[in-house]
Coordinates of C-alpha atoms in Angstrom, one line a residue:
Chain A
M1 CA -15.0 28.0 -1.7
L2 CA -16.9 25.0 -0.2
V3 CA -20.6 24.8 -0.3
V4 CA -22.4 21.7 1.1
D5 CA -26.1 21.5 0.4
N6 CA -28.7 19.1 1.8
L7 CA -26.2 16.3 2.2
Y8 CA -27.3 12.7 3.0
A9 CA -24.8 9.9 3.7
G10 CA -24.6 6.9 5.9
Y11 CA -23.1 3.4 6.4
G12 CA -25.2 0.7 4.9
K13 CA -28.8 1.1 5.7
S14 CA -28.3 3.5 8.6
E15 CA -28.4 7.2 7.5
V16 CA -26.1 9.4 9.6
L17 CA -26.4 12.6 7.7
V18 CA -30.0 13.8 7.0
G19 CA -29.7 17.0 5.1
T20 CA -26.5 18.8 6.3
S21 CA -25.8 22.1 4.8
L22 CA -22.8 24.4 5.4
T23 CA -20.6 27.0 3.7
V24 CA -16.9 27.7 4.1
K25 CA -15.8 31.0 2.6
Q26 CA -12.2 31.6 1.3
G27 CA -9.8 32.6 4.1
T28 CA -12.1 31.7 7.0
V29 CA -11.9 29.1 9.7
V30 CA -15.2 27.4 10.2
G31 CA -15.9 25.2 13.3
L32 CA -18.2 22.2 13.2
I33 CA -19.2 21.2 16.7
G34 CA -21.7 19.0 18.3
P35 CA -22.0 15.9 20.6
N36 CA -20.6 12.5 19.8
G37 CA -22.4 10.7 17.1
A38 CA -23.9 14.0 15.6
G39 CA -22.4 13.2 12.3
K40 CA -19.4 15.7 12.3
T41 CA -16.8 13.1 11.1
T42 CA -19.3 11.6 8.7
T43 CA -19.8 15.1 7.2
M44 CA -16.1 15.4 6.7
R45 CA -15.8 12.0 5.1
A46 CA -18.8 12.7 2.8
I47 CA -17.1 16.0 1.7
S48 CA -13.7 14.4 1.0
G49 CA -15.1 11.4 -0.8
E50 CA -14.1 8.8 1.7
L51 CA -17.8 8.1 1.9
K52 CA -20.1 8.5 -1.0
P53 CA -23.1 10.8 -0.2
T54 CA -26.4 9.3 -1.2
K55 CA -28.0 12.7 -1.9
G56 CA -27.1 16.4 -1.9
T57 CA -24.3 18.4 -3.4
V58 CA -20.8 19.3 -2.4
M59 CA -19.4 22.3 -4.4
L60 CA -15.6 22.9 -4.3
D61 CA -14.8 26.2 -6.1
S62 CA -18.3 26.1 -7.6
K63 CA -17.7 22.7 -9.2
P64 CA -19.7 19.7 -8.0
V65 CA -17.4 17.0 -6.5
Q66 CA -19.9 14.7 -4.7
G67 CA -19.5 11.1 -5.8
L68 CA -15.9 11.5 -7.0
D69 CA -13.1 9.3 -5.6
A70 CA -11.3 10.7 -2.6
S71 CA -8.1 10.8 -4.5
R72 CA -9.7 12.9 -7.3
I73 CA -11.1 15.4 -4.7
A74 CA -7.7 15.6 -3.1
R75 CA -6.1 16.5 -6.4
L76 CA -8.7 19.2 -6.8
G77 CA -7.2 21.0 -3.8
L78 CA -9.0 19.6 -0.7
A79 CA -6.8 18.2 2.0
H80 CA -8.5 16.1 4.7
S81 CA -6.6 15.4 7.9
P82 CA -8.7 12.5 9.2
E83 CA -10.0 11.6 12.6
G84 CA -7.4 9.6 14.5
R85 CA -4.5 11.2 12.5
R86 CA -3.9 8.1 10.4
V87 CA -0.2 8.8 9.7
F88 CA 1.7 6.1 7.8
G89 CA 3.3 4.3 10.7
P90 CA 6.0 2.3 9.0
L91 CA 7.2 5.3 6.9
S92 CA 9.5 8.0 8.1
V93 CA 8.2 11.4 9.2
E94 CA 9.7 13.1 6.1
D95 CA 8.2 10.4 3.8
N96 CA 4.8 11.1 5.3
L97 CA 5.2 14.8 4.6
L98 CA 6.3 14.1 1.0
L99 CA 3.3 11.9 0.4
G100 CA 1.1 14.8 1.5
A101 CA 2.3 16.6 -1.6
Y102 CA 2.0 13.5 -3.8
H103 CA -0.3 14.9 -6.4
R104 CA 1.9 17.8 -7.3
L105 CA 5.3 16.1 -7.3
P106 CA 7.1 14.1 -9.9
R107 CA 6.6 10.3 -9.3
F108 CA 10.1 9.0 -9.7
F109 CA 13.0 11.4 -9.1
G110 CA 13.5 15.0 -8.2
F111 CA 10.5 15.1 -5.9
R112 CA 12.6 16.0 -2.9
S113 CA 13.9 19.2 -4.4
R114 CA 10.5 20.1 -5.8
A115 CA 9.0 19.8 -2.3
A116 CA 11.9 21.5 -0.5
A117 CA 10.3 24.9 0.0
E118 CA 7.1 23.5 1.3
L119 CA 9.0 21.1 3.5
E120 CA 10.9 23.9 5.0
R121 CA 7.7 25.8 5.8
V122 CA 6.2 22.8 7.6
Y123 CA 9.5 22.2 9.5
D124 CA 9.5 25.8 10.4
L125 CA 6.0 25.5 11.8
F126 CA 6.8 22.2 13.6
P127 CA 10.4 22.1 14.6
R128 CA 9.8 18.8 16.4
L129 CA 9.0 17.1 13.1
M130 CA 12.4 18.4 11.8
E131 CA 14.2 16.7 14.6
R132 CA 12.4 13.5 14.0
R133 CA 12.2 13.5 10.2
R134 CA 14.0 10.2 9.8
Q135 CA 12.1 8.4 12.6
S136 CA 9.2 6.2 11.6
A137 CA 5.9 8.0 12.2
G138 CA 4.5 5.1 14.3
T139 CA 7.0 5.9 17.0
L140 CA 5.9 9.5 17.5
S141 CA 3.8 10.6 20.5
G142 CA 0.2 11.4 19.9
G143 CA 0.8 15.1 19.8
E144 CA 3.6 14.7 17.3
Q145 CA 1.5 12.5 15.2
Q146 CA -1.2 15.2 15.2
M147 CA 1.3 17.8 14.1
L148 CA 2.5 15.4 11.4
A149 CA -1.0 14.9 10.2
I150 CA -1.5 18.7 10.0
G151 CA 1.8 19.1 8.3
R152 CA 1.1 16.4 5.8
A153 CA -2.2 18.1 4.8
L154 CA -0.4 21.5 4.5
M155 CA 2.2 19.9 2.1
A156 CA -0.6 19.6 -0.4
Q157 CA -0.9 23.4 -0.5
P158 CA -4.6 22.9 -0.4
K159 CA -7.3 25.4 -1.3
I160 CA -9.2 24.2 1.7
M161 CA -8.2 21.9 4.6
L162 CA -10.5 19.7 6.6
L163 CA -9.2 19.0 10.1
D164 CA -11.0 16.4 12.2
E165 CA -10.7 16.5 16.0
P166 CA -7.1 17.6 16.4
S167 CA -7.5 17.4 20.2
M168 CA -8.6 13.8 20.3
G169 CA -6.7 11.8 22.9
L170 CA -4.2 14.5 23.7
A171 CA -3.2 16.1 27.0
P172 CA -4.5 19.6 27.5
V173 CA -1.0 21.2 27.2
V174 CA -0.5 19.5 23.8
V175 CA -4.0 20.6 22.7
D176 CA -2.9 24.2 23.6
E177 CA 0.1 23.7 21.3
V178 CA -2.0 22.4 18.5
F179 CA -4.5 25.2 18.7
S180 CA -1.7 27.8 18.8
I181 CA -0.5 26.3 15.5
I182 CA -4.1 26.5 14.1
S183 CA -4.2 30.3 15.1
R184 CA -0.9 30.8 13.2
L185 CA -2.3 29.1 10.2
K186 CA -5.4 31.3 10.4
E187 CA -3.2 34.4 10.4
S188 CA -1.5 33.2 7.3
G189 CA -5.0 33.0 5.6
I190 CA -5.8 29.3 5.5
T191 CA -9.3 28.2 4.6
L192 CA -10.2 25.6 7.2
L193 CA -13.2 23.5 8.3
L194 CA -12.5 22.3 11.8
V195 CA -14.4 19.5 13.6
E196 CA -14.1 19.8 17.3
Q197 CA -15.9 18.1 20.2
S198 CA -15.0 20.9 22.6
A199 CA -17.0 24.0 21.6
S200 CA -14.9 26.4 23.6
R201 CA -11.8 25.3 21.8
A202 CA -13.3 25.7 18.4
F203 CA -14.6 29.1 19.3
E204 CA -11.0 30.3 20.1
V205 CA -10.1 30.1 16.4
A206 CA -13.3 30.0 14.4
D207 CA -14.8 32.9 12.4
Y208 CA -18.1 31.1 12.1
A209 CA -19.5 27.9 13.6
Y210 CA -22.1 25.3 12.8
V211 CA -23.6 23.1 15.6
M212 CA -24.7 19.6 14.5
E213 CA -27.2 17.3 16.2
R214 CA -28.5 14.0 14.9
G215 CA -27.2 14.4 11.3
R216 CA -28.2 18.0 10.6
V217 CA -27.1 21.5 11.4
V218 CA -29.3 22.9 14.2
M219 CA -27.6 26.2 14.9
E220 CA -25.1 28.4 13.3
G221 CA -23.5 31.8 13.8
K222 CA -20.5 33.8 14.8
P223 CA -18.9 32.3 18.0
A224 CA -19.5 35.6 19.8
V225 CA -23.2 35.2 19.1
L226 CA -23.4 31.5 19.8
Q227 CA -21.7 32.0 23.1
Q228 CA -24.6 34.2 24.2
D229 CA -27.2 31.7 23.2
A230 CA -28.9 30.1 26.1
R231 CA -29.4 26.7 24.5
M232 CA -25.8 26.6 23.4
V233 CA -24.5 27.5 26.9
A234 CA -26.7 24.8 28.5
A235 CA -25.7 22.1 26.1
Y236 CA -22.0 22.7 25.3
L237 CA -20.5 25.5 27.2
G238 CA -21.9 25.0 30.7
Chain B
M1 CA 28.9 -37.4 6.1
N2 CA 31.3 -35.5 3.9
G3 CA 31.8 -31.8 4.2
S4 CA 32.2 -31.1 0.5
V5 CA 29.1 -33.2 -0.4
I6 CA 27.1 -31.2 2.2
A7 CA 28.5 -27.9 0.8
Q8 CA 27.6 -29.0 -2.7
L9 CA 24.1 -29.9 -1.6
V10 CA 23.6 -26.7 0.2
V11 CA 24.7 -24.6 -2.8
S12 CA 22.5 -26.3 -5.3
G13 CA 19.6 -26.4 -2.9
S14 CA 20.0 -22.7 -2.2
L15 CA 19.7 -21.8 -5.8
M16 CA 16.3 -23.5 -6.0
G17 CA 15.5 -21.8 -2.7
L18 CA 16.1 -18.4 -4.3
V19 CA 13.5 -19.2 -6.9
Y20 CA 11.0 -20.1 -4.1
A21 CA 11.9 -16.8 -2.5
L22 CA 11.3 -14.9 -5.8
I23 CA 7.9 -16.4 -6.3
A24 CA 7.1 -15.7 -2.6
Y25 CA 8.2 -12.1 -3.1
G26 CA 5.5 -11.9 -5.8
F27 CA 2.9 -12.8 -3.2
Q28 CA 4.2 -10.2 -0.9
L29 CA 4.0 -7.4 -3.5
T30 CA 0.3 -7.8 -4.0
Y31 CA -0.4 -8.6 -0.4
A32 CA 1.2 -5.3 0.7
T33 CA -1.1 -3.1 -1.2
S34 CA -4.3 -5.1 -1.4
K35 CA -4.2 -7.8 1.3
S36 CA -4.8 -10.3 -1.5
I37 CA -2.6 -12.7 -3.3
N38 CA -2.8 -14.5 -6.7
F39 CA -3.2 -18.2 -6.0
G40 CA -2.6 -18.7 -9.7
Q41 CA 0.9 -17.3 -9.5
G42 CA 2.5 -20.6 -10.6
E43 CA 0.5 -20.5 -13.8
L44 CA 1.8 -17.0 -14.5
V45 CA 5.3 -18.4 -14.1
M46 CA 4.4 -21.2 -16.5
V47 CA 2.5 -19.1 -19.1
S48 CA 5.3 -16.5 -19.3
A49 CA 7.8 -19.3 -19.7
F50 CA 5.8 -20.7 -22.6
I51 CA 5.4 -17.3 -24.2
C52 CA 9.2 -16.8 -23.9
L53 CA 9.8 -20.2 -25.4
T54 CA 7.5 -19.4 -28.3
M55 CA 9.2 -16.1 -28.9
T56 CA 12.6 -17.9 -29.0
N57 CA 11.3 -20.5 -31.4
L58 CA 10.1 -17.6 -33.7
G59 CA 13.7 -16.6 -33.9
I60 CA 13.7 -13.7 -31.5
S61 CA 17.2 -13.4 -29.8
Y62 CA 17.4 -14.2 -26.1
W63 CA 18.3 -10.7 -24.9
F64 CA 15.6 -9.1 -27.0
M65 CA 13.1 -11.8 -25.8
V66 CA 13.8 -11.1 -22.1
P67 CA 12.2 -7.6 -21.9
L68 CA 9.3 -8.7 -24.0
G69 CA 8.7 -11.7 -21.7
L70 CA 8.8 -9.4 -18.7
M71 CA 6.2 -7.1 -20.4
C72 CA 4.0 -10.1 -21.0
G73 CA 4.3 -11.0 -17.3
A74 CA 3.2 -7.5 -16.4
L75 CA 0.2 -7.7 -18.7
L76 CA -0.8 -11.1 -17.3
G77 CA -0.5 -9.7 -13.8
L78 CA -2.8 -6.8 -14.8
F79 CA -5.3 -9.3 -16.3
V80 CA -5.4 -11.2 -13.0
E81 CA -6.0 -7.9 -11.1
R82 CA -8.8 -6.8 -13.3
A83 CA -10.5 -10.1 -13.8
G84 CA -10.0 -11.7 -10.5
V85 CA -9.3 -9.2 -7.8
R86 CA -10.7 -5.7 -8.3
L87 CA -14.4 -6.3 -7.9
A88 CA -13.9 -8.5 -4.9
L89 CA -11.8 -5.9 -3.2
E90 CA -14.2 -3.1 -4.0
Q91 CA -17.0 -5.1 -2.3
K92 CA -14.6 -6.0 0.5
N93 CA -15.2 -9.7 0.2
E94 CA -12.9 -12.7 -0.3
G95 CA -14.0 -13.6 -3.8
W96 CA -10.5 -13.1 -5.1
I97 CA -9.4 -16.4 -3.5
L98 CA -11.6 -18.5 -5.7
L99 CA -11.3 -16.2 -8.7
T100 CA -7.5 -16.3 -8.8
I101 CA -7.5 -20.1 -8.4
I102 CA -10.0 -20.3 -11.3
I103 CA -7.9 -17.9 -13.5
G104 CA -4.9 -20.2 -12.7
L105 CA -6.9 -23.3 -13.8
F106 CA -7.9 -21.4 -17.0
F107 CA -4.3 -20.6 -17.8
F108 CA -3.4 -24.2 -17.1
S109 CA -5.9 -25.7 -19.6
A110 CA -5.2 -23.0 -22.1
A111 CA -1.5 -23.8 -21.9
E112 CA -2.2 -27.6 -22.3
N113 CA -4.3 -26.9 -25.4
I114 CA -1.9 -24.4 -27.0
W115 CA 1.4 -25.9 -26.2
G116 CA 0.7 -29.5 -25.4
R117 CA 1.4 -31.5 -22.2
D118 CA 5.0 -32.4 -22.9
D119 CA 7.9 -30.8 -21.1
R120 CA 10.2 -29.0 -23.5
P121 CA 13.8 -27.8 -23.2
F122 CA 14.3 -24.1 -23.0
P123 CA 17.3 -22.9 -25.0
T124 CA 19.5 -20.3 -23.3
P125 CA 22.8 -18.7 -24.3
I126 CA 24.1 -19.1 -20.8
S127 CA 26.5 -22.1 -20.5
S128 CA 25.8 -25.1 -18.3
E129 CA 29.4 -26.2 -18.2
A130 CA 30.2 -26.6 -14.6
L131 CA 32.9 -24.5 -13.0
Q132 CA 34.9 -25.6 -9.9
V133 CA 34.8 -23.0 -7.2
A134 CA 36.5 -24.1 -3.9
G135 CA 35.7 -27.7 -4.7
I136 CA 32.0 -27.0 -5.4
R137 CA 30.6 -27.5 -8.9
I138 CA 28.4 -24.7 -10.1
T139 CA 27.3 -23.8 -13.6
P140 CA 27.0 -20.3 -15.0
L141 CA 23.4 -21.1 -15.6
E142 CA 22.9 -21.7 -11.9
L143 CA 24.7 -18.5 -11.1
S144 CA 22.4 -16.6 -13.4
V145 CA 19.5 -17.7 -11.3
A146 CA 21.0 -16.2 -8.2
L147 CA 22.0 -13.1 -10.0
G148 CA 18.6 -12.7 -11.6
V149 CA 16.7 -13.1 -8.3
F150 CA 18.8 -10.6 -6.5
A151 CA 18.7 -8.1 -9.4
I152 CA 15.0 -8.0 -9.8
M153 CA 14.3 -7.9 -6.0
G154 CA 16.9 -5.2 -5.6
I155 CA 15.4 -3.1 -8.3
I156 CA 11.9 -3.4 -6.9
E157 CA 13.1 -2.6 -3.3
L158 CA 15.1 0.4 -4.6
F159 CA 12.0 1.6 -6.4
K160 CA 9.9 1.2 -3.2
R161 CA 12.4 3.2 -1.1
K162 CA 13.7 5.8 -3.4
T163 CA 10.9 6.9 -5.6
L164 CA 7.7 8.8 -4.6
L165 CA 5.6 6.2 -6.4
G166 CA 7.3 3.5 -4.3
K167 CA 6.6 5.4 -1.1
A168 CA 3.0 5.8 -2.2
F169 CA 3.0 2.0 -2.6
E170 CA 4.1 1.6 1.0
A171 CA 1.5 4.2 2.1
V172 CA -1.3 2.3 0.5
A173 CA 0.0 -0.8 2.3
A174 CA 0.0 1.0 5.6
D175 CA -3.4 2.7 5.3
R176 CA -5.3 2.6 2.1
D177 CA -8.0 5.1 2.9
A178 CA -5.6 7.7 4.3
A179 CA -3.5 7.3 1.2
E180 CA -6.5 8.1 -0.9
L181 CA -6.9 11.3 1.0
M182 CA -3.4 12.3 -0.2
G183 CA -4.5 12.0 -3.8
I184 CA -3.0 8.5 -4.2
S185 CA -5.2 6.2 -6.2
A186 CA -5.3 2.9 -4.3
T187 CA -6.7 1.2 -7.4
K188 CA -3.8 2.3 -9.6
T189 CA -1.3 1.3 -6.9
I190 CA -2.9 -2.2 -6.7
M191 CA -2.7 -2.5 -10.5
L192 CA 1.0 -1.5 -10.2
S193 CA 1.6 -4.2 -7.5
Y194 CA -0.1 -6.9 -9.6
S195 CA 1.9 -5.9 -12.7
L196 CA 5.2 -6.0 -10.7
S197 CA 4.1 -9.4 -9.3
G198 CA 3.6 -10.5 -12.9
V199 CA 7.1 -9.3 -13.9
V200 CA 8.5 -11.2 -10.9
A201 CA 6.7 -14.4 -12.1
A202 CA 8.0 -13.9 -15.6
V203 CA 11.6 -13.5 -14.2
A204 CA 11.1 -16.7 -12.2
G205 CA 9.9 -18.5 -15.3
L206 CA 12.9 -17.3 -17.4
L207 CA 15.3 -18.3 -14.7
V208 CA 14.1 -21.8 -13.9
S209 CA 13.0 -22.9 -17.3
P210 CA 16.5 -23.9 -18.6
I211 CA 16.9 -26.0 -15.5
T212 CA 13.5 -27.6 -15.0
T213 CA 12.2 -27.5 -18.7
V214 CA 9.0 -25.9 -19.7
G215 CA 5.6 -27.7 -19.3
P216 CA 2.1 -27.0 -17.9
T217 CA 3.0 -28.5 -14.5
M218 CA 6.5 -26.9 -14.2
A219 CA 5.5 -24.5 -11.5
S220 CA 3.0 -26.4 -9.4
A221 CA 5.6 -27.7 -7.0
L222 CA 7.6 -24.4 -7.1
V223 CA 4.6 -22.4 -6.1
L224 CA 3.7 -24.7 -3.2
K225 CA 7.2 -24.2 -1.8
A226 CA 7.0 -20.5 -2.5
F227 CA 3.8 -20.4 -0.5
S228 CA 5.5 -22.2 2.4
V229 CA 8.3 -19.7 2.2
A230 CA 5.9 -16.7 2.2
V231 CA 4.0 -18.0 5.2
V232 CA 7.0 -19.0 7.2
A233 CA 8.8 -15.7 6.5
G234 CA 5.7 -13.6 6.9
L235 CA 4.0 -11.6 4.2
D236 CA 5.9 -8.4 4.7
S237 CA 9.6 -9.1 4.7
G238 CA 11.6 -9.3 1.5
F239 CA 14.7 -10.1 3.4
G240 CA 12.8 -12.8 5.2
V241 CA 11.7 -14.7 2.1
V242 CA 15.3 -14.8 0.8
L243 CA 16.6 -16.2 4.1
I244 CA 13.8 -18.8 4.5
G245 CA 14.0 -19.6 0.8
L246 CA 17.7 -20.4 1.1
F247 CA 17.1 -22.4 4.2
L248 CA 14.3 -24.4 2.7
G249 CA 16.1 -25.0 -0.5
S250 CA 19.2 -26.4 1.2
L251 CA 17.1 -28.5 3.6
E252 CA 15.3 -30.1 0.7
S253 CA 18.4 -31.1 -1.2
L254 CA 20.0 -32.4 2.0
T255 CA 16.8 -34.4 2.8
S256 CA 16.6 -35.9 -0.6
Y257 CA 20.2 -37.0 -0.5
Y258 CA 20.4 -38.3 3.0
V259 CA 16.8 -39.5 3.6
G260 CA 15.7 -40.3 0.1
S261 CA 14.4 -38.4 -2.9
G262 CA 10.8 -39.3 -2.1
W263 CA 11.1 -37.1 1.0
R264 CA 12.1 -34.0 -0.9
E265 CA 8.8 -32.3 -0.5
A266 CA 8.5 -33.0 3.2
P267 CA 10.6 -30.1 4.7
G268 CA 8.5 -27.5 3.0
L269 CA 5.2 -28.9 4.2
I270 CA 6.5 -29.5 7.7
L271 CA 7.8 -25.9 7.9
L272 CA 4.4 -24.7 6.7
I273 CA 2.5 -26.6 9.3
L274 CA 4.9 -25.6 12.0
A275 CA 4.6 -21.9 11.1
L276 CA 0.9 -21.9 10.9
A277 CA 0.6 -23.7 14.3
V278 CA 3.3 -21.8 16.2
R279 CA 3.8 -18.4 14.6
P280 CA 1.1 -17.4 12.1
T281 CA 2.6 -13.9 11.5
G282 CA 5.7 -15.6 10.1
V283 CA 9.2 -15.5 11.5
F284 CA 10.0 -12.1 10.1
G285 CA 6.4 -10.8 10.2
K286 CA 6.1 -7.5 12.0
I287 CA 3.4 -6.7 14.4
P288 CA 2.3 -3.3 13.1
I289 CA 3.4 -0.4 15.3
K290 CA 0.4 1.4 16.6
K291 CA 0.4 4.2 19.1
V292 CA -2.4 6.5 20.2

């Protein structure tokens, strides 16, 4: 589904990614973990086209997409729910969700009815968003905004979803709630690349995980295996 | 002071104020999506007015000429975006300021060379026979200005709120990069905002020309006032520009009647200075809602 090979990217002269490689198979949840500044978010941004990679390849459905505009890559079926949630604050919750499905809806009229089934699915998953659908997104709590960001990405009916640090800045109870949603999505067969600072959280839902340090993958494996690894325990799980 | 004189002054001033508001609205449209404005907006008003006049002189009927004129406005707006704004925005620098001024100057000299420096009357089928309404004299032509301003602003606001493309427009305004991740092309949205802004300029040109006549300098005073209105109202409130436009227009006509016509330009400039010194976000400017 998604194959990233030897990816280099950075901001200006400073290179953040120095040869990152990873693979996400269809229907699996893959965790990307590592300390602050390891390049997890940069990896996400280089995959989704928000940042242009300087070297390496990104294959989506065996087609190279590196260097394309983010909006093109999104239309090819990749939904990136970015770090910090980035909901459209002045717009209503429902408008945020509708915009998530932008690329497959008519531009002028009739978009609401065309999106109705998907909208219902998302509201079913996040009843709180249903209650607040007319409220402007900027007035939601952090947890609700995170749910909106996930819901917005789901609206695209993506082939693969990139989810960056869904636990950031949230209270532990809310994080539990978010991860139980991710488990439900996993049961429904979603293909997901999940960036998470907290390794133990990521291991709860991931089928496979990559550990990044200083811009490259230093370890990979099934969570059950990684959890036994002495270096892993010392650095992230201790 | 006489009540009916004041009422008369307020009404005729307000009509001019609505034109300021419309041009200011053109600034807001492009500022929303791209955080840039066309400093040559006045020249777009003037060039579209000249194009409309030429079409009329070629024998094209008024109601057929109007849509063509709006289309020309849209094309001019697209030209400004492509030639003056796009590269600067891609490189995230402020080059668009100078470039849009230069494009404006270019339009100005082109107009002088093509159409000459003289002001010319603009024929219109709308009557300028004054009607008496509650003791106030108002011409159908003046009414058409008010109607035209509200119509075009209303249509654009409906578009922004009711269509998905309009919502995408607002999304790009709120967070350009996040909008790109939804598959919304920011570049196309910015092109759309510049073409809409061009249409708005053409509408302004069509509406004022019969009153002010058409000439290369016809819009230079207008655009300065529009700029004051945009800054005083804030660059994100369509309702705000209408209100401030009406206020400034009436204030100007009252000033020129009671203080002297030489002072006509003063209120706009004083408001501009006051706004920049006291409330740079504008009276109706919102502080963006952010919550983590």
